[in-house]
Short mmCIF file of C-alpha atoms and ligand atoms in Angstrom, two decimals:
data_model
loop_
_atom_site.label_atom_id
_atom_site.label_comp_id
_atom_site.label_asym_id
_atom_site.label_seq_id
_atom_site.Cartn_x
_atom_site.Cartn_y
_atom_site.Cartn_z
CA MET W 1 23.92 122.49 -98.24
CA THR W 2 23.78 118.96 -96.22
CA ASP W 3 20.68 118.51 -94.49
CA LEU W 4 21.40 118.83 -91.44
CA THR W 5 21.92 122.54 -92.00
CA SER W 6 18.82 122.91 -93.82
CA TYR W 7 16.53 122.15 -90.16
CA SER W 8 15.25 124.34 -88.61
CA ALA W 9 16.60 125.28 -84.67
CA ALA W 10 13.23 123.59 -83.58
CA GLU W 11 13.93 120.65 -85.59
CA LEU W 12 17.38 120.86 -84.64
CA ALA W 13 16.86 120.84 -81.33
CA GLY W 14 14.30 117.58 -81.61
CA LEU W 15 16.77 115.49 -83.37
CA VAL W 16 19.28 115.90 -80.49
CA ALA W 17 16.62 115.48 -77.56
CA ARG W 18 15.69 112.09 -79.43
CA GLY W 19 19.00 111.69 -79.83
CA GLU W 20 18.29 111.13 -84.02
CA SER W 21 21.71 113.57 -84.32
CA SER W 22 24.86 114.80 -81.55
CA ALA W 23 24.90 118.36 -80.89
CA VAL W 24 28.56 117.49 -82.11
CA GLU W 25 27.40 116.34 -85.44
CA VAL W 26 25.06 119.08 -85.75
CA THR W 27 27.53 121.48 -85.09
CA GLN W 28 29.94 119.72 -87.47
CA ALA W 29 27.53 119.95 -90.66
CA HIS W 30 27.48 123.78 -89.74
CA LEU W 31 31.13 124.85 -89.55
CA ASP W 32 31.36 122.85 -92.86
CA ARG W 33 28.77 124.45 -94.34
CA ILE W 34 31.00 127.90 -92.97
CA SER W 35 34.05 126.57 -94.26
CA ALA W 36 32.33 126.09 -98.21
CA VAL W 37 30.46 129.37 -98.34
CA ASP W 38 31.74 131.57 -96.14
CA ASP W 39 34.68 133.39 -98.21
CA ARG W 40 32.06 134.28 -100.91
CA VAL W 41 29.41 135.59 -98.35
CA HIS W 42 31.51 137.13 -95.23
CA ALA W 43 29.11 136.85 -92.82
CA PHE W 44 31.50 136.01 -89.89
CA LEU W 45 34.41 137.63 -88.44
CA HIS W 46 35.69 134.76 -86.35
CA VAL W 47 34.39 131.34 -86.18
CA ASP W 48 35.27 129.31 -82.49
CA THR W 49 35.67 126.13 -84.11
CA GLU W 50 36.98 124.80 -81.06
CA GLY W 51 34.69 126.85 -78.23
CA ALA W 52 31.33 125.55 -80.53
CA LEU W 53 32.00 121.81 -80.70
CA ALA W 54 33.45 121.33 -77.02
CA ALA W 55 29.80 123.34 -76.12
CA ALA W 56 28.25 120.85 -78.69
CA ARG W 57 30.35 117.86 -76.66
CA ASP W 58 28.76 119.23 -73.33
CA VAL W 59 25.66 119.12 -74.41
CA ASP W 60 25.91 115.27 -76.18
CA SER W 61 27.25 114.34 -72.58
CA ARG W 62 24.61 115.86 -70.71
CA ARG W 63 22.20 114.03 -72.86
CA ALA W 64 24.07 110.88 -72.33
CA ALA W 65 23.99 111.77 -68.44
CA GLY W 66 19.88 111.94 -68.76
CA ALA W 67 19.95 115.66 -67.76
CA ALA W 68 17.06 117.45 -68.82
CA LEU W 69 17.90 120.15 -71.88
CA GLY W 70 16.23 123.02 -72.93
CA PRO W 71 14.37 123.68 -75.78
CA LEU W 72 17.08 124.92 -78.11
CA ALA W 73 20.06 122.51 -76.64
CA GLY W 74 22.59 121.71 -79.45
CA VAL W 75 21.21 124.53 -81.93
CA PRO W 76 24.15 126.23 -83.51
CA VAL W 77 23.92 130.32 -82.77
CA ALA W 78 26.40 133.11 -84.48
CA VAL W 79 26.04 136.46 -82.78
CA LYS W 80 26.49 139.94 -83.58
CA ASP W 81 30.31 141.07 -83.28
CA VAL W 82 28.61 144.10 -80.97
CA LEU W 83 28.18 141.51 -77.91
CA THR W 84 31.00 141.02 -75.53
CA THR W 85 31.81 137.09 -75.46
CA LYS W 86 34.42 136.09 -72.95
CA GLY W 87 37.76 135.47 -74.45
CA VAL W 88 36.09 135.38 -77.89
CA PRO W 89 37.07 138.58 -80.16
CA THR W 90 34.55 141.07 -80.00
CA THR W 91 35.20 143.92 -82.59
CA ALA W 92 32.40 145.51 -83.31
CA GLY W 93 32.81 146.11 -86.64
CA SER W 94 35.84 148.65 -85.54
CA LYS W 95 39.67 148.49 -86.01
CA ILE W 96 40.01 150.17 -82.73
CA LEU W 97 38.87 146.64 -80.94
CA ALA W 98 40.50 144.48 -83.78
CA ASP W 99 42.34 142.48 -81.34
CA TRP W 100 40.19 143.36 -77.89
CA ARG W 101 38.97 139.79 -76.42
CA PRO W 102 36.41 140.47 -73.16
CA PRO W 103 36.84 139.58 -70.15
CA TYR W 104 33.39 138.60 -69.87
CA ASP W 105 30.37 137.19 -71.34
CA SER W 106 27.38 140.06 -72.57
CA THR W 107 23.99 138.78 -70.47
CA ILE W 108 22.32 137.47 -73.81
CA VAL W 109 25.59 135.32 -74.80
CA ARG W 110 25.38 134.23 -70.93
CA ARG W 111 21.76 133.22 -71.58
CA LEU W 112 22.17 131.58 -75.05
CA ARG W 113 25.48 129.13 -73.23
CA ALA W 114 22.82 128.74 -70.76
CA ALA W 115 20.11 127.77 -72.99
CA GLY W 116 22.59 124.84 -74.12
CA THR W 117 22.94 126.39 -77.50
CA VAL W 118 26.29 126.13 -79.37
CA MET W 119 28.06 129.34 -80.46
CA LEU W 120 29.58 128.98 -83.58
CA GLY W 121 31.25 132.82 -83.93
CA LYS W 122 31.05 135.98 -84.04
CA THR W 123 29.17 138.06 -87.20
CA ASN W 124 29.74 140.47 -89.46
CA MET W 125 28.66 144.56 -89.36
CA ASP W 126 28.82 147.97 -89.76
CA GLU W 127 31.08 149.85 -87.54
CA PHE W 128 29.53 150.37 -83.84
CA ALA W 129 25.86 148.98 -85.88
CA MET W 130 26.15 152.56 -87.98
CA GLY W 131 24.83 151.81 -90.86
CA SER W 132 22.44 149.69 -93.44
CA SER W 133 24.23 147.84 -95.26
CA THR W 134 27.07 146.45 -93.74
CA GLU W 135 29.50 147.96 -95.54
CA TYR W 136 30.91 150.25 -92.97
CA SER W 137 32.62 147.37 -91.14
CA ALA W 138 36.61 147.66 -90.97
CA PHE W 139 36.92 144.28 -92.04
CA GLY W 140 34.82 144.11 -95.37
CA PRO W 141 31.21 144.26 -96.63
CA THR W 142 28.59 141.12 -96.16
CA HIS W 143 27.69 139.50 -99.49
CA ASN W 144 23.27 139.26 -99.60
CA PRO W 145 23.43 135.11 -100.42
CA TRP W 146 20.16 135.69 -102.63
CA ASP W 147 22.63 138.09 -105.09
CA LEU W 148 26.42 138.01 -103.92
CA SER W 149 26.70 141.33 -105.85
CA ARG W 150 24.30 142.98 -103.34
CA ILE W 151 24.05 144.10 -99.92
CA PRO W 152 22.73 141.83 -96.63
CA GLY W 153 21.36 145.01 -95.39
CA GLY W 154 22.89 146.33 -91.66
CA SER W 155 24.20 147.25 -89.47
CA GLY W 156 23.46 143.31 -88.81
CA GLY W 157 24.02 142.05 -92.38
CA GLY W 158 26.07 138.93 -90.85
CA SER W 159 23.30 137.65 -89.01
CA SER W 160 20.88 137.48 -91.75
CA ALA W 161 23.39 136.76 -93.84
CA ALA W 162 24.33 133.52 -92.18
CA LEU W 163 21.03 132.57 -92.18
CA ALA W 164 19.91 133.07 -95.42
CA ALA W 165 23.18 131.13 -96.43
CA TYR W 166 22.41 128.14 -94.06
CA GLU W 167 25.69 128.70 -91.99
CA THR W 168 23.40 128.44 -88.67
CA PRO W 169 19.72 128.62 -87.74
CA LEU W 170 19.72 131.14 -85.25
CA SER W 171 21.28 134.33 -84.75
CA ILE W 172 21.60 137.20 -82.46
CA GLY W 173 21.64 140.87 -83.71
CA SER W 174 20.79 144.31 -82.16
CA ASP W 175 18.40 146.83 -83.47
CA THR W 176 18.81 150.79 -82.87
CA GLY W 177 16.94 151.75 -85.76
CA GLY W 178 16.46 148.95 -87.78
CA SER W 179 19.34 146.90 -88.04
CA ILE W 180 17.69 142.97 -86.65
CA ARG W 181 14.34 144.07 -89.07
CA GLN W 182 16.49 145.28 -92.27
CA PRO W 183 18.40 142.50 -92.84
CA GLY W 184 15.83 140.17 -92.13
CA ALA W 185 13.68 141.48 -94.66
CA VAL W 186 16.59 141.91 -97.18
CA THR W 187 17.64 138.42 -96.91
CA GLY W 188 14.44 136.77 -96.52
CA THR W 189 14.91 135.56 -92.98
CA VAL W 190 12.58 136.81 -89.52
CA GLY W 191 13.87 139.62 -87.80
CA VAL W 192 12.98 140.70 -84.24
CA LYS W 193 13.44 143.89 -82.24
CA PRO W 194 12.11 142.83 -78.82
CA THR W 195 10.60 145.67 -76.83
CA TYR W 196 13.43 148.21 -75.38
CA GLY W 197 14.35 146.79 -71.88
CA GLY W 198 12.88 143.17 -73.03
CA THR W 199 16.39 141.80 -73.98
CA SER W 200 19.36 142.72 -71.52
CA ARG W 201 22.08 145.70 -73.25
CA TYR W 202 24.84 144.10 -70.73
CA GLY W 203 27.96 143.59 -72.50
CA LEU W 204 26.15 144.80 -75.70
CA VAL W 205 28.97 147.40 -76.86
CA ALA W 206 26.72 150.62 -76.66
CA PHE W 207 25.56 152.62 -79.59
CA SER W 208 22.67 154.73 -78.72
CA SER W 209 21.71 153.28 -75.10
CA SER W 210 18.33 154.66 -75.33
CA LEU W 211 17.34 152.75 -78.49
CA ASP W 212 19.90 149.81 -78.58
CA THR W 213 17.81 146.53 -78.17
CA PRO W 214 19.70 143.03 -78.93
CA GLY W 215 16.90 140.29 -80.42
CA PRO W 216 16.79 137.12 -82.47
CA CYS W 217 17.58 136.09 -85.83
CA ALA W 218 16.44 133.06 -87.45
CA ARG W 219 14.43 131.60 -91.05
CA THR W 220 11.22 131.31 -89.32
CA VAL W 221 8.62 132.91 -86.82
CA LEU W 222 8.88 130.21 -84.61
CA ASP W 223 12.64 129.83 -83.98
CA ALA W 224 12.93 133.65 -83.45
CA ALA W 225 10.52 132.83 -80.48
CA LEU W 226 12.34 130.54 -79.28
CA LEU W 227 15.18 132.51 -79.38
CA HIS W 228 13.74 135.42 -77.66
CA GLU W 229 12.66 133.37 -75.25
CA ALA W 230 15.84 131.96 -73.96
CA ILE W 231 17.89 134.86 -74.26
CA GLY W 232 14.87 137.51 -72.90
CA GLY W 233 13.52 138.67 -70.03
CA HIS W 234 15.10 140.75 -66.32
CA ASP W 235 18.25 141.47 -65.75
CA PRO W 236 19.94 143.18 -62.84
CA LEU W 237 23.16 143.86 -64.25
CA ASP W 238 20.89 146.36 -67.04
CA SER W 239 19.69 149.55 -65.35
CA THR W 240 16.41 149.87 -67.91
CA SER W 241 16.10 146.18 -67.92
CA ILE W 242 11.84 145.39 -67.55
CA PRO W 243 11.25 143.54 -64.15
CA ALA W 244 8.76 141.76 -66.07
CA PRO W 245 8.87 138.30 -67.80
CA VAL W 246 9.00 137.78 -71.68
CA PRO W 247 5.51 137.41 -72.68
CA ASP W 248 4.57 134.32 -74.24
CA VAL W 249 6.12 134.76 -78.18
CA VAL W 250 6.63 130.81 -78.32
CA ALA W 251 2.57 130.17 -77.66
CA ALA W 252 1.52 133.09 -79.73
CA ALA W 253 3.68 131.88 -83.01
CA ARG W 254 2.05 128.50 -82.75
CA LEU W 255 -1.40 130.28 -82.29
CA GLY W 256 -0.39 132.46 -85.61
CA ALA W 257 0.70 129.22 -87.27
CA GLY W 258 -2.72 127.93 -86.93
CA GLY W 259 -3.45 130.50 -89.99
CA ASP W 260 -6.37 132.53 -88.22
CA LEU W 261 -6.00 135.87 -87.93
CA THR W 262 -9.62 136.55 -86.71
CA GLY W 263 -10.46 139.27 -84.28
CA VAL W 264 -6.99 140.73 -84.77
CA ARG W 265 -7.54 144.40 -85.88
CA LEU W 266 -4.16 145.97 -87.95
CA GLY W 267 -3.45 149.28 -89.09
CA VAL W 268 -1.82 150.41 -91.91
CA VAL W 269 0.50 153.59 -92.11
CA ARG W 270 -1.36 156.41 -93.69
CA GLU W 271 2.28 158.32 -93.96
CA PHE W 272 4.06 155.76 -95.28
CA ALA W 273 2.21 155.78 -97.92
CA GLY W 274 3.53 158.43 -100.27
CA GLU W 275 6.99 157.49 -99.00
CA GLY W 276 8.95 156.54 -102.01
CA ALA W 277 8.94 152.62 -101.92
CA GLU W 278 10.07 150.99 -104.78
CA PRO W 279 6.75 150.14 -106.55
CA GLY W 280 7.96 146.03 -106.49
CA VAL W 281 8.11 146.56 -102.76
CA LEU W 282 4.43 148.27 -102.12
CA ALA W 283 3.31 145.62 -105.11
CA ALA W 284 4.31 142.81 -102.37
CA PHE W 285 3.24 145.15 -99.16
CA ARG W 286 -0.31 145.16 -100.84
CA ALA W 287 -0.35 141.25 -101.46
CA ALA W 288 0.47 140.50 -97.73
CA VAL W 289 -1.94 142.92 -96.77
CA GLU W 290 -4.82 141.08 -98.59
CA THR W 291 -3.14 137.70 -97.47
CA LEU W 292 -3.96 138.81 -93.85
CA THR W 293 -7.25 139.78 -94.64
CA LYS W 294 -8.23 136.71 -95.61
CA LEU W 295 -6.69 135.00 -92.75
CA GLY W 296 -9.54 136.44 -91.21
CA ALA W 297 -7.24 140.50 -89.98
CA GLU W 298 -9.39 143.49 -90.16
CA VAL W 299 -7.14 145.99 -92.10
CA VAL W 300 -7.73 149.80 -91.22
CA GLU W 301 -5.74 152.86 -92.23
CA VAL W 302 -4.19 154.86 -89.48
CA SER W 303 -2.76 158.04 -89.06
CA CYS W 304 0.98 158.55 -87.20
CA PRO W 305 1.36 162.44 -88.23
CA HIS W 306 4.89 162.55 -86.97
CA PHE W 307 6.25 159.32 -88.03
CA GLN W 308 7.65 161.89 -91.11
CA TYR W 309 9.79 163.62 -88.73
CA ALA W 310 11.07 160.49 -87.04
CA LEU W 311 14.46 160.09 -89.61
CA PRO W 312 15.51 163.58 -88.43
CA ALA W 313 14.96 163.20 -84.83
CA TYR W 314 16.78 159.90 -84.80
CA TYR W 315 19.70 161.30 -87.01
CA LEU W 316 20.21 163.54 -84.07
CA ILE W 317 19.81 161.61 -81.08
CA ALA W 318 21.51 158.62 -81.62
CA PRO W 319 24.72 160.71 -82.88
CA SER W 320 24.47 162.65 -79.77
CA GLU W 321 24.36 159.43 -77.59
CA CYS W 322 26.60 157.76 -79.44
CA SER W 323 29.47 160.56 -79.32
CA SER W 324 29.29 160.38 -75.54
CA ASN W 325 28.85 156.24 -75.54
CA LEU W 326 32.09 156.24 -77.91
CA ALA W 327 34.25 158.72 -75.82
CA ARG W 328 35.71 155.61 -73.89
CA PHE W 329 37.82 154.26 -76.86
CA ASP W 330 40.48 156.33 -76.08
CA GLY W 331 43.40 153.94 -76.29
CA VAL W 332 43.89 153.14 -72.98
CA ARG W 333 41.28 151.47 -71.92
CA PHE W 334 41.61 148.97 -74.73
CA GLY W 335 41.87 148.37 -77.71
CA LEU W 336 44.18 149.74 -80.34
CA ARG W 337 46.78 152.42 -79.31
CA VAL W 338 48.72 154.55 -81.71
CA GLY W 339 51.54 156.86 -81.36
CA ASP W 340 52.23 156.25 -77.79
CA ASP W 341 55.85 156.30 -77.86
CA GLY W 342 56.83 158.45 -74.73
CA VAL W 343 57.05 161.61 -76.05
CA ARG W 344 53.81 162.52 -76.94
CA SER W 345 51.18 164.05 -74.63
CA LEU W 346 48.18 161.82 -73.99
CA GLU W 347 45.42 164.06 -75.72
CA GLU W 348 47.79 163.48 -78.73
CA VAL W 349 48.02 159.43 -78.43
CA MET W 350 43.92 159.55 -77.86
CA SER W 351 43.63 161.84 -81.37
CA ALA W 352 45.97 159.61 -83.22
CA THR W 353 44.19 156.39 -81.91
CA ARG W 354 40.66 157.58 -82.87
CA GLU W 355 41.45 158.89 -86.07
CA ALA W 356 43.40 155.57 -86.97
CA GLY W 357 40.68 153.41 -85.24
CA PHE W 358 37.52 155.06 -86.26
CA GLY W 359 36.25 155.23 -89.91
CA PRO W 360 34.66 157.94 -91.53
CA GLU W 361 30.63 157.35 -91.03
CA VAL W 362 31.59 156.85 -87.23
CA LYS W 363 33.56 160.19 -87.35
CA ARG W 364 30.55 161.32 -88.99
CA ARG W 365 28.03 160.98 -86.36
CA VAL W 366 30.44 162.02 -83.44
CA MET W 367 30.91 165.03 -85.03
CA LEU W 368 27.15 165.56 -85.93
CA GLY W 369 26.66 164.33 -82.30
CA THR W 370 29.05 166.43 -80.04
CA TYR W 371 27.40 169.36 -82.43
CA ALA W 372 23.99 168.77 -81.36
CA LEU W 373 24.96 168.70 -77.93
CA SER W 374 27.11 171.54 -77.46
CA SER W 375 26.17 174.35 -75.42
CA GLY W 376 23.82 177.14 -77.43
CA TYR W 377 23.08 174.09 -79.93
CA TYR W 378 21.55 171.08 -77.29
CA ASP W 379 17.83 173.10 -77.33
CA ALA W 380 17.65 174.03 -81.25
CA TYR W 381 18.77 170.21 -81.68
CA TYR W 382 18.63 167.60 -79.34
CA GLY W 383 16.10 169.15 -77.20
CA GLN W 384 13.71 169.89 -80.40
CA ALA W 385 14.90 166.10 -81.66
CA GLN W 386 13.47 164.41 -78.11
CA LYS W 387 10.12 166.38 -78.24
CA VAL W 388 9.62 164.73 -81.73
CA ARG W 389 9.94 161.40 -80.46
CA THR W 390 7.61 162.41 -77.82
CA LEU W 391 4.92 163.04 -80.60
CA ILE W 392 5.54 159.96 -82.15
CA SER W 393 5.21 157.67 -79.01
CA ARG W 394 2.08 159.49 -78.61
CA ASP W 395 1.00 158.72 -82.26
CA PHE W 396 1.74 155.11 -81.21
CA THR W 397 -0.36 155.79 -78.31
CA THR W 398 -2.94 156.96 -80.14
CA ALA W 399 -3.00 154.19 -83.14
CA PHE W 400 -3.14 151.40 -80.51
CA GLU W 401 -6.56 152.33 -79.64
CA GLN W 402 -8.01 151.94 -82.90
CA VAL W 403 -5.65 148.78 -83.54
CA ASP W 404 -3.42 145.63 -82.13
CA ALA W 405 -0.63 146.23 -84.39
CA LEU W 406 0.69 148.56 -86.85
CA ILE W 407 1.93 146.86 -90.21
CA SER W 408 4.27 148.12 -92.55
CA PRO W 409 6.81 147.20 -95.14
CA THR W 410 10.48 146.86 -93.17
CA THR W 411 12.06 148.91 -95.81
CA PRO W 412 11.74 150.94 -98.85
CA PHE W 413 13.78 149.07 -101.02
CA VAL W 414 15.17 145.55 -101.67
CA ALA W 415 18.88 144.60 -101.13
CA PHE W 416 20.79 146.98 -103.55
CA PRO W 417 24.06 146.46 -105.14
CA VAL W 418 27.09 147.00 -102.90
CA GLY W 419 28.68 150.48 -103.56
CA ALA W 420 25.38 152.12 -104.71
CA ARG W 421 24.82 154.20 -101.83
CA THR W 422 27.75 154.34 -99.98
CA ALA W 423 29.12 158.00 -101.23
CA ASP W 424 25.63 160.00 -100.20
CA PRO W 425 25.16 159.27 -96.41
CA TYR W 426 21.59 160.44 -96.59
CA GLN W 427 21.03 157.63 -99.09
CA MET W 428 21.90 155.09 -96.68
CA TYR W 429 19.81 156.84 -93.80
CA LEU W 430 16.61 156.11 -95.97
CA ALA W 431 17.02 152.29 -95.90
CA ASP W 432 15.91 153.10 -92.16
CA LEU W 433 12.43 155.10 -92.97
CA PHE W 434 9.79 152.20 -91.77
CA THR W 435 12.07 151.18 -88.36
CA ILE W 436 13.06 154.03 -86.37
CA PRO W 437 9.70 154.85 -85.32
CA SER W 438 9.17 151.82 -83.20
CA ASN W 439 12.77 152.41 -81.82
CA LEU W 440 11.94 156.29 -81.24
CA TYR W 441 8.80 154.95 -79.15
CA GLY W 442 10.44 151.64 -77.71
CA GLY W 443 7.94 149.04 -78.95
CA PRO W 444 8.42 145.81 -80.72
CA GLY W 445 8.69 145.12 -84.09
CA ILE W 446 9.66 142.25 -86.32
CA SER W 447 10.34 141.59 -90.25
CA VAL W 448 8.99 138.54 -92.06
CA PRO W 449 9.53 137.92 -95.80
CA CYS W 450 6.37 138.87 -96.98
CA GLY W 451 6.70 138.39 -100.74
CA LEU W 452 9.54 138.46 -104.20
CA ALA W 453 9.74 142.00 -106.19
CA ASP W 454 12.70 141.59 -109.11
CA GLY W 455 13.74 137.83 -107.65
CA LEU W 456 14.79 139.59 -104.05
CA PRO W 457 12.89 139.16 -101.26
CA VAL W 458 10.69 142.07 -99.62
CA GLY W 459 9.95 141.90 -95.78
CA LEU W 460 6.94 143.03 -93.59
CA GLN W 461 7.18 144.68 -90.78
CA VAL W 462 4.41 144.55 -87.80
CA MET W 463 5.06 146.98 -84.89
CA ALA W 464 3.15 146.25 -82.05
CA PRO W 465 2.69 148.03 -78.25
CA THR W 466 5.85 147.94 -75.62
CA MET W 467 5.80 144.35 -73.91
CA ALA W 468 3.22 143.03 -76.69
CA ASP W 469 5.49 141.22 -78.46
CA ASP W 470 3.67 138.58 -78.32
CA ARG W 471 1.02 140.16 -80.86
CA MET W 472 3.40 140.66 -83.42
CA TYR W 473 4.50 136.98 -83.11
CA ARG W 474 1.60 135.81 -83.90
CA VAL W 475 0.67 137.69 -86.92
CA ALA W 476 4.52 137.54 -88.59
CA ALA W 477 3.50 133.80 -87.99
CA ALA W 478 0.36 133.58 -89.83
CA LEU W 479 1.59 135.44 -92.88
CA GLU W 480 4.58 132.82 -92.81
CA SER W 481 2.11 129.55 -92.72
CA ALA W 482 0.38 131.76 -95.62
CA VAL W 483 2.76 132.76 -98.73
CA GLY W 484 6.78 131.54 -99.18
CA PRO W 485 8.83 129.76 -98.02
CA PHE W 486 11.78 132.30 -99.68
CA THR W 487 14.33 130.16 -100.20
CA PRO W 488 17.64 131.65 -101.88
CA PRO W 489 19.47 130.22 -104.85
CA ALA W 490 21.99 127.38 -104.17
CA LEU W 491 25.24 128.82 -103.36
N1 LIG R 1 20.58 152.29 -89.93
C1 LIG R 1 20.75 152.64 -88.78
C2 LIG R 1 22.00 153.69 -88.42
O1 LIG R 1 22.95 153.82 -88.88
C3 LIG R 1 20.31 151.70 -87.46
C4 LIG R 1 21.69 150.77 -87.26
C5 LIG R 1 21.32 150.08 -85.92
O2 LIG R 1 20.11 149.98 -86.15
N2 LIG R 1 21.95 149.63 -85.19
O3 LIG R 1 21.91 154.28 -87.26
#
């Protein structure tokens, strides 16, 4: 690890702004680090060396010309391969999009470029963001820098592993049921699911449109806030984008870093206590609760009785929406086409393309979702799940009448060995136990490192009311200031 790769994004931006390092030097250091370690970590599906150096040169020449630079100018960022990047491969971890180069940038990526950040490349993920370990990527798994024989969480394991491996100081993920927060937790990094609609879905390859939320990943809470500010806010190209400014997450992170939580009321979700989290995870969580109390927070127990139904409701709603969204991969419009020999019918070509292009987990979801939406079953499954979703949202509303934010462990277990849960889908789905409720409700959640169990990182989750993203940054920054830092062993 060279010095430049060990700095935070805030520090790197300062070095570039003061002319103590050039953006090209910063970028080259991270590209070198990727060359040195990514054959073992496999966080990246595509490294855009030329594009990154060109973007860095542009920042350096604008600085030389005296232009005002944004707070993240010259800072490298890696982007989950679920967001479109103009002319740069975008696969969503699937063979069906293996050779696709999108003709346009997603709004998130456009804003990253406008902010002067330097996109290093695209990160590995479970196919179409379906999974909790990055083992369902069609291009092979990502490995956890804390222990290369273990998973980095999912679906956005590439984005979080790249941070823990010091290949990038910032990355972007997408969170439909926990795919930013879980990888954050098990790699000892910070992952944020913003309020649904607080970050644009334009150019995000759709999985479950009523849940999908792009968001920032970083090694520090302040860096996540700076990235959140750069990518967030209203986008007229996304019909569910909230027409309101981003809450002042940067100020909240700075306030929290002072380590004073006096007057903040936090709720521990009672129903999560019996939910089979590993003893090491529970011990680290309890220690973090004590720390939060010492920092001045008042911690009380809160009941959210319907949270126990979140997992089954999600595993009907998300597959239902995915079965509809993935219909667009038909071998006609983009990506892979199989069996187009002039003899086979259109339907045969579609079927052969989808058979060859989708992996087993994606097929399982499409079948589940198609079933749940079919006439005769719609009310019993999809309709019922939507009602449960309403009850979960009401639990949140009631809870936030009593407390400012809710806290829980982010995941029930630490990073597990590669292969340990792939044989039984239900074992994989259990990873989402604590993260799914806030997706169903739409409110923000953050995972911040809170301790170690058996030498592996444990994350604490803070959940806040919709559009109160700043609250969770304050709590997370305060905890961060009191514990850690948690640094993985050298690769
Ligand atoms: N693990 C969950 C799933 O497989 C969540 C995925 C996500 O947030 N993209 O659906």
